């Protein structure tokens, strides 16, 4: 005796439970989009009611997907505008950094020149002091 026959004879078939299991495993049926059909399609003459309803359901699903794609495009445009604004801010920051670096170089140039002027002045003072010292030593002799 086959195993299915044994199962059938040993356990009574609960039709309510079987129907509940089958219905529970079916995918959820969502409501079809309603409203007018897109203007880029129209029914052919002589199409059956079932064919027309099926075609409408399919074209509405495609139209809903197309609208979602367009919405993604709008989001992409918004993101691009944000990137452009950020890029402009980056360019401003770079210009500020270049100006700051140029100011630092100008300040370094001033300090460099001042230090060298002080070094020259100090050398002149040292030479003057040395000359005066030598004159003092020569006049004592």
C-alpha positions as MATLAB code, in Angstrom:
seq = 'XXXXXXXXXXXXXXXXXXXXXXXXXXXXXXXXXXXXXXXXXXXXXXXXXXXXXXXXXXXXXXXXXXXXXXXXXXXXXXXXXXXXXXXXXXXXXXXXXXXXXXXXXXXXXXXXXXXXXXXXXXXXXXXXXXXXXXXXXXXXX';
ca = [
       0.000    0.000    0.000;
       1.368    3.378   -0.944;
       2.236    5.835    1.789;
      -0.391    8.344    0.649;
      -3.084    5.701    0.965;
      -1.896    4.889    4.468;
      -1.983    8.577    5.416;
      -5.484    8.934    4.028;
      -6.765    5.993    5.964;
      -5.061    6.944    9.229;
      -5.914   10.656    9.383;
      -9.302   12.086    8.444;
      -9.113   14.920    5.917;
      -9.985   18.283    7.475;
     -11.160   20.341    4.500;
     -11.498   23.557    6.525;
      -7.883   23.271    7.677;
      -6.705   22.487    4.152;
      -8.525   25.544    2.748;
      -7.067   27.744    5.522;
      -3.534   26.515    4.716;
      -3.979   27.129    0.987;
      -5.466   30.615    1.440;
      -2.806   31.497    4.019;
      -0.041   30.699    1.530;
      -1.475   32.738   -1.344;
       0.242   36.058   -2.043;
      -1.662   39.117   -0.903;
      -3.891   40.565   -3.554;
      -3.615   44.314   -3.724;
      -6.191   46.645   -5.117;
      -5.723   47.605   -8.726;
      -4.954   51.275   -9.314;
      -8.035   53.154  -10.357;
      -8.544   56.296  -12.348;
      -8.302   57.137  -15.985;
      -6.060   55.275  -18.333;
      -2.881   57.005  -19.485;
      -3.394   59.032  -22.656;
      -0.734   57.113  -24.581;
      -2.957   54.004  -24.894;
      -6.497   53.319  -26.077;
      -8.549   50.174  -26.473;
      -8.680   48.442  -29.827;
     -12.075   47.939  -31.345;
     -13.379   44.436  -30.811;
     -11.234   43.626  -27.758;
     -13.009   41.434  -25.222;
     -13.929   42.766  -21.790;
     -11.403   40.460  -20.125;
      -8.670   41.559  -22.525;
      -9.496   45.249  -21.993;
      -9.505   44.933  -18.195;
      -6.247   42.978  -18.217;
      -4.585   45.503  -20.528;
      -5.804   48.383  -18.324;
      -4.458   46.720  -15.182;
      -1.072   46.109  -16.776;
      -0.743   49.603  -18.237;
      -1.719   51.152  -14.891;
       0.980   49.124  -13.126;
       3.532   50.260  -15.699;
       2.341   53.867  -15.371;
       2.677   53.700  -11.583;
       6.236   52.385  -11.990;
       7.018   55.138  -14.538;
       5.801   57.783  -12.084;
       7.990   56.316   -9.357;
      10.967   56.419  -11.744;
      10.214   60.071  -12.497;
      10.019   60.777   -8.768;
      13.470   59.218   -8.382;
      14.662   61.558  -11.136;
      13.329   64.534   -9.175;
      15.171   63.297   -6.085;
      18.337   62.953   -8.176;
      17.958   66.533   -9.425;
      17.573   67.703   -5.834;
      20.700   65.794   -4.814;
      22.612   67.281   -7.767;
      21.582   70.808   -6.709;
      22.839   70.081   -3.197;
      26.126   68.832   -4.676;
      26.428   71.979   -6.782;
      25.849   74.154   -3.715;
      28.421   72.150   -1.779;
      30.888   72.461   -4.657;
      30.425   76.243   -4.660;
      31.095   76.277   -0.916;
      34.221   74.183   -1.447;
      35.456   76.633   -4.096;
      34.872   79.503   -1.663;
      36.750   77.628    1.058;
      39.656   76.940   -1.315;
      39.796   80.620   -2.297;
      39.809   81.581    1.386;
      42.644   79.119    2.056;
      44.665   80.486   -0.868;
      44.150   84.053    0.394;
      45.136   83.009    3.910;
      48.255   81.218    2.621;
      49.202   84.323    0.579;
      48.742   86.499    3.699;
      50.987   84.149    5.683;
      53.643   84.381    2.967;
      53.459   88.195    2.974;
      53.758   88.210    6.766;
      56.712   85.787    6.551;
      58.352   88.073    3.990;
      57.937   91.108    6.333;
      59.332   89.200    9.323;
      62.196   87.796    7.229;
      63.106   91.282    6.015;
      62.829   92.733    9.546;
      65.079   90.014   11.000;
      67.699   90.587    8.300;
      67.517   94.364    8.867;
      68.055   93.753   12.602;
      70.975   91.416   11.843;
      72.590   94.054    9.579;
      72.002   96.755   12.189;
      73.453   94.504   14.908;
      76.496   93.826   12.737;
      76.953   97.579   12.157;
      76.669   98.206   15.932;
      79.223   95.464   16.589;
      81.636   96.956   14.028;
      81.129  100.452   15.462;
      81.779   99.165   18.973;
      84.864   97.304   17.784;
      86.132  100.438   16.022;
      85.545  102.606   19.101;
      87.239   99.989   21.290;
      90.273   99.951   18.991;
      90.456  103.751   19.030;
      90.319  103.747   22.828;
      93.118  101.178   22.968;
      95.259  103.126   20.460;
      94.838  106.408   22.260;
      96.080  104.857   25.565;
      99.246  103.648   24.074;
];
